[in-house]
Short mmCIF file of C-alpha atoms and ligand atoms in Angstrom, two decimals:
data_model
loop_
_atom_site.label_atom_id
_atom_site.label_comp_id
_atom_site.label_asym_id
_atom_site.label_seq_id
_atom_site.Cartn_x
_atom_site.Cartn_y
_atom_site.Cartn_z
CA MET A 1432 -10.26 52.07 -17.79
CA SER A 1433 -9.73 55.50 -18.85
CA ASP A 1434 -6.64 56.96 -17.81
CA PRO A 1435 -6.96 60.86 -18.29
CA ARG A 1436 -3.79 62.99 -18.52
CA ILE A 1437 -5.63 66.16 -17.82
CA ILE A 1438 -5.49 67.14 -14.42
CA VAL A 1439 -7.86 70.33 -13.72
CA ALA A 1440 -6.47 72.68 -10.95
CA LEU A 1441 -9.50 73.60 -8.62
CA ASP A 1442 -8.03 76.84 -7.64
CA TYR A 1443 -11.09 77.89 -5.85
CA PRO A 1444 -11.56 79.49 -2.13
CA ASP A 1445 -14.43 77.09 -1.45
CA ALA A 1446 -16.20 73.89 -1.72
CA ALA A 1447 -19.25 75.20 -3.55
CA SER A 1448 -17.32 76.87 -6.40
CA ALA A 1449 -15.34 73.95 -6.99
CA LEU A 1450 -18.25 71.40 -6.82
CA LYS A 1451 -20.18 73.64 -9.34
CA LEU A 1452 -17.08 73.23 -11.74
CA ALA A 1453 -16.69 69.60 -11.06
CA ALA A 1454 -20.16 69.02 -12.11
CA ARG A 1455 -19.39 70.55 -15.38
CA LEU A 1456 -16.60 67.90 -16.33
CA ASP A 1457 -16.23 64.35 -16.82
CA PRO A 1458 -14.08 61.96 -14.56
CA LYS A 1459 -13.60 59.75 -17.79
CA LEU A 1460 -11.69 62.72 -19.27
CA SER A 1461 -10.21 64.66 -16.29
CA ARG A 1462 -8.60 64.28 -12.97
CA LEU A 1463 -8.84 67.09 -10.26
CA LYS A 1464 -6.21 68.82 -8.14
CA ILE A 1465 -6.98 70.34 -4.69
CA GLY A 1466 -4.43 72.66 -3.36
CA ASN A 1467 -3.60 74.52 -0.45
CA GLU A 1468 -6.12 77.15 -0.31
CA LEU A 1469 -9.25 74.67 -1.15
CA TYR A 1470 -8.16 72.23 1.33
CA THR A 1471 -7.93 74.57 3.87
CA ALA A 1472 -11.29 76.01 3.17
CA ALA A 1473 -13.27 72.67 2.46
CA GLY A 1474 -11.09 69.89 3.91
CA PRO A 1475 -11.71 66.23 3.56
CA ALA A 1476 -15.32 66.32 3.00
CA LEU A 1477 -14.92 68.12 -0.52
CA VAL A 1478 -12.39 65.51 -1.31
CA GLU A 1479 -15.13 62.64 -0.22
CA LYS A 1480 -17.83 64.45 -2.32
CA LEU A 1481 -15.57 64.54 -5.45
CA ARG A 1482 -14.18 61.21 -5.37
CA GLN A 1483 -17.80 60.04 -4.89
CA SER A 1484 -18.41 61.66 -8.16
CA GLY A 1485 -16.02 59.56 -9.97
CA PHE A 1486 -12.93 61.95 -9.96
CA ALA A 1487 -9.51 60.73 -9.10
CA ILE A 1488 -7.98 63.36 -6.83
CA PHE A 1489 -4.32 64.91 -6.55
CA LEU A 1490 -4.22 66.12 -3.54
CA ASP A 1491 -1.30 68.93 -3.94
CA LEU A 1492 -0.42 69.91 -0.28
CA LYS A 1493 3.25 69.72 -0.67
CA TYR A 1494 4.40 68.29 2.44
CA HIS A 1495 7.55 69.21 3.93
CA ASP A 1496 8.14 68.44 7.59
CA ILE A 1497 9.99 65.89 9.69
CA PRO A 1498 10.08 62.31 8.44
CA ASN A 1499 7.56 61.20 11.07
CA THR A 1500 5.01 64.00 10.56
CA VAL A 1501 5.01 63.94 6.64
CA THR A 1502 4.55 59.94 7.03
CA ALA A 1503 1.23 60.51 9.02
CA ALA A 1504 0.08 63.29 6.82
CA CYS A 1505 0.63 60.67 3.52
CA ASP A 1506 -1.02 57.81 5.84
CA ALA A 1507 -3.87 60.52 6.21
CA ALA A 1508 -4.04 61.17 2.61
CA ALA A 1509 -4.08 57.49 1.56
CA GLU A 1510 -7.22 57.22 3.84
CA LEU A 1511 -8.78 59.72 1.98
CA GLY A 1512 -8.56 57.56 -1.22
CA VAL A 1513 -6.45 60.16 -3.13
CA TRP A 1514 -4.98 59.14 -6.49
CA MET A 1515 -1.78 61.43 -5.98
CA VAL A 1516 -0.01 63.12 -3.01
CA ASN A 1517 3.02 64.99 -3.25
CA VAL A 1518 5.94 66.25 -0.94
CA HIS A 1519 8.78 68.92 -1.24
CA ALA A 1520 12.28 67.00 -2.40
CA LEU A 1521 14.03 69.70 -0.26
CA GLY A 1522 12.62 67.72 2.64
CA GLY A 1523 15.39 65.34 1.91
CA ARG A 1524 16.07 61.55 1.63
CA ALA A 1525 14.83 60.36 5.01
CA MET A 1526 11.54 62.33 4.62
CA MET A 1527 10.80 61.15 1.06
CA ALA A 1528 11.91 57.57 1.94
CA ALA A 1529 9.92 57.38 5.00
CA ALA A 1530 6.90 58.43 2.68
CA ARG A 1531 7.61 56.03 0.39
CA GLU A 1532 7.75 53.39 2.94
CA ALA A 1533 4.72 54.41 4.67
CA LEU A 1534 2.44 54.17 1.41
CA ALA A 1535 4.31 50.88 0.23
CA ARG A 1536 2.93 48.89 3.34
CA ARG A 1537 -0.95 49.95 2.13
CA LYS A 1538 -3.01 47.99 -0.17
CA ALA A 1539 -4.05 50.81 -1.92
CA ALA A 1540 -1.74 53.82 -1.98
CA PRO A 1541 -1.89 57.17 -4.01
CA LYS A 1542 0.98 57.90 -6.37
CA LEU A 1543 3.60 59.96 -4.53
CA VAL A 1544 5.36 62.69 -6.46
CA ALA A 1545 7.75 65.42 -5.55
CA VAL A 1546 7.91 69.09 -6.16
CA THR A 1547 11.56 69.74 -6.93
CA LEU A 1548 12.18 73.30 -6.96
CA LEU A 1549 9.25 75.75 -6.87
CA THR A 1550 8.95 77.48 -10.19
CA SER A 1551 8.95 80.91 -8.48
CA ILE A 1552 12.78 80.31 -7.33
CA GLY A 1553 15.36 81.90 -9.35
CA ALA A 1554 19.15 81.96 -9.32
CA ALA A 1555 18.89 84.85 -6.71
CA ASP A 1556 16.67 82.92 -4.32
CA MET A 1557 19.06 80.25 -4.44
CA GLU A 1558 21.97 81.97 -3.54
CA GLU A 1559 20.16 83.73 -0.62
CA ILE A 1560 18.81 80.56 0.77
CA GLY A 1561 22.07 78.76 0.23
CA LEU A 1562 21.36 76.00 -2.34
CA ALA A 1563 24.47 75.30 -4.90
CA GLY A 1564 24.03 75.77 -8.67
CA VAL A 1565 21.61 77.09 -10.91
CA PRO A 1566 17.80 76.19 -10.69
CA GLN A 1567 18.09 73.59 -13.52
CA GLU A 1568 20.70 71.62 -11.67
CA ALA A 1569 18.98 71.94 -8.54
CA VAL A 1570 15.80 70.40 -10.69
CA VAL A 1571 17.28 67.50 -11.96
CA ARG A 1572 19.52 66.60 -8.46
CA LEU A 1573 15.98 66.77 -6.44
CA ALA A 1574 14.42 64.59 -9.04
CA ARG A 1575 17.22 62.16 -9.39
CA LEU A 1576 16.71 62.33 -5.28
CA ALA A 1577 13.27 61.61 -5.35
CA GLN A 1578 13.76 58.86 -7.70
CA ALA A 1579 16.44 57.26 -5.44
CA CYS A 1580 14.12 57.36 -2.65
CA GLY A 1581 11.50 55.27 -4.61
CA LEU A 1582 8.95 58.09 -5.31
CA ASP A 1583 6.64 57.87 -8.54
CA GLY A 1584 7.70 60.86 -9.70
CA VAL A 1585 8.08 64.72 -9.96
CA VAL A 1586 6.00 67.89 -10.48
CA CYS A 1587 8.00 70.00 -13.14
CA SER A 1588 7.40 72.57 -15.77
CA ALA A 1589 7.28 71.18 -19.39
CA GLN A 1590 10.65 72.91 -20.28
CA GLU A 1591 12.25 70.83 -17.56
CA ALA A 1592 10.20 67.63 -18.65
CA GLY A 1593 12.67 66.79 -21.57
CA THR A 1594 16.17 66.71 -19.32
CA LEU A 1595 14.24 64.67 -16.74
CA ARG A 1596 12.85 62.21 -19.22
CA ARG A 1597 16.22 61.75 -20.25
CA GLN A 1598 17.91 61.58 -16.58
CA CYS A 1599 15.29 59.63 -14.82
CA GLY A 1600 13.97 57.25 -17.46
CA LYS A 1601 10.71 55.98 -18.48
CA PRO A 1602 8.66 54.72 -15.55
CA PHE A 1603 9.24 57.87 -13.59
CA CYS A 1604 6.00 59.85 -13.75
CA LEU A 1605 6.03 63.74 -14.77
CA VAL A 1606 3.39 66.18 -14.00
CA THR A 1607 3.55 69.57 -15.59
CA PRO A 1608 1.70 72.86 -14.80
CA GLY A 1609 1.84 75.82 -16.91
CA ILE A 1610 0.34 74.53 -19.94
CA ARG A 1611 -1.59 76.84 -22.24
CA PRO A 1612 -3.47 75.72 -25.45
CA ALA A 1613 -2.17 77.64 -28.42
CA GLY A 1614 -3.66 81.38 -28.51
CA ALA A 1615 -4.80 81.13 -24.74
CA ALA A 1616 -4.09 83.78 -22.26
CA ARG A 1617 -0.82 83.28 -20.19
CA ASP A 1618 -2.15 84.85 -17.19
CA ASP A 1619 0.69 85.15 -14.63
CA GLN A 1620 2.44 81.99 -16.00
CA GLN A 1621 5.73 82.89 -17.36
CA ARG A 1622 7.26 79.85 -19.20
CA VAL A 1623 4.42 78.09 -20.90
CA ALA A 1624 4.04 75.05 -23.28
CA THR A 1625 1.01 73.81 -25.17
CA PRO A 1626 -0.54 70.50 -24.10
CA ARG A 1627 1.18 69.01 -27.35
CA GLN A 1628 4.68 70.39 -26.42
CA ALA A 1629 4.48 69.12 -22.99
CA ILE A 1630 3.57 65.51 -24.08
CA ALA A 1631 6.25 65.63 -26.67
CA ASN A 1632 8.73 66.51 -24.22
CA GLY A 1633 7.82 63.59 -22.05
CA ALA A 1634 5.20 64.70 -19.56
CA ASP A 1635 2.54 62.24 -18.19
CA TYR A 1636 -0.06 64.45 -16.77
CA LEU A 1637 -0.84 67.87 -17.53
CA VAL A 1638 -2.33 70.24 -14.55
CA ILE A 1639 -4.21 72.84 -16.26
CA GLY A 1640 -6.39 75.55 -14.46
CA ARG A 1641 -7.54 78.64 -15.87
CA PRO A 1642 -7.73 77.70 -19.68
CA ILE A 1643 -10.55 75.16 -18.41
CA THR A 1644 -11.85 76.66 -15.39
CA ARG A 1645 -12.55 79.89 -16.98
CA ALA A 1646 -13.49 78.86 -20.70
CA ALA A 1647 -17.29 79.28 -21.36
CA ASP A 1648 -17.56 75.22 -21.66
CA PRO A 1649 -15.24 73.81 -19.61
CA LEU A 1650 -15.87 70.04 -20.81
CA ALA A 1651 -15.48 71.42 -24.21
CA ALA A 1652 -12.03 72.83 -23.28
CA VAL A 1653 -11.11 69.52 -21.80
CA ARG A 1654 -12.22 67.40 -25.19
CA LYS A 1655 -10.08 69.99 -27.18
CA ILE A 1656 -7.04 69.53 -25.14
CA SER A 1657 -7.96 65.57 -24.85
CA GLU A 1658 -7.67 65.39 -28.93
CA GLU A 1659 -4.88 67.77 -29.25
CA ILE A 1660 -2.87 65.22 -27.04
CA ALA A 1661 -4.11 62.24 -28.59
CA GLN A 1662 -2.96 63.28 -32.08
O1 C5P B 293 -4.63 78.35 -14.16
P1 C5P B 293 -3.19 77.55 -14.49
O2 C5P B 293 -3.22 76.51 -15.34
O3 C5P B 293 -2.09 78.53 -14.31
O4 C5P B 293 -3.06 76.86 -12.90
C1 C5P B 293 -1.89 75.95 -12.45
C2 C5P B 293 -1.86 75.35 -11.40
O5 C5P B 293 -0.59 74.53 -11.51
C3 C5P B 293 -2.08 76.00 -10.22
O6 C5P B 293 -2.87 75.28 -9.24
C4 C5P B 293 -0.73 76.30 -9.91
O7 C5P B 293 -0.67 76.59 -8.34
C5 C5P B 293 -0.16 74.86 -10.17
N1 C5P B 293 1.47 74.97 -10.38
C6 C5P B 293 1.95 76.05 -11.13
N2 C5P B 293 3.24 76.00 -11.37
C7 C5P B 293 3.95 75.22 -10.22
C8 C5P B 293 3.41 74.49 -9.73
C9 C5P B 293 2.18 74.29 -9.61
O8 C5P B 293 1.39 76.77 -11.96
N3 C5P B 293 5.54 75.20 -10.63
#
């Protein structure tokens, strides 16, 4: 069975645009990520359509609420048949443990990963919201908490992947956005890594948006990145 490492971020405002791009991709070579914008606009019907086309879906809704509510949301995501779902580690131990338990009771459950600290949060934001330490420390602390709660992994930057791989060991899944093939436009991303660097740092899955969705030939872009990873 193919186990594509590339997750294409479908950052689109409507189902039609997302389906158009998906029709130009191959589920054997990439998975798809649906985030808040697209899910709010297009909902479960789009998830179902993309699944029927053979794609594994990462439902990136970053749940962050009381344990009972997050548990129910994770169950609803599992019903949709998605491959991966995520929560905010800042929701705390009880929330993550409850989500883990709920999914563990199911026959077929999505992978459950946590967002540690949003990469948009800097040292000044941390101080303002009352979080101790610098962002890098919080990322490790929250990743270890997610691991202690039995989560399958975390979303992190490729720069953090090396440290987290050392701290959390091997089976822990690292999902890294901010990927730019050599020579590609950075867009609004600050700290980017090439696909090869991210994999070398220990990343398992690479979330890639614009370098693929805005390519003249998206499938060729996926192929090129897959080859770079495979080397
Ligand atoms: O187009 P680009 O490759 O920059 O898209 C990256 C995707 O990863 C977007 O969906 C973005 O929201 C997501 N993401 C990110 N940085 C994070 C977490 C998620 O870029 N720290």
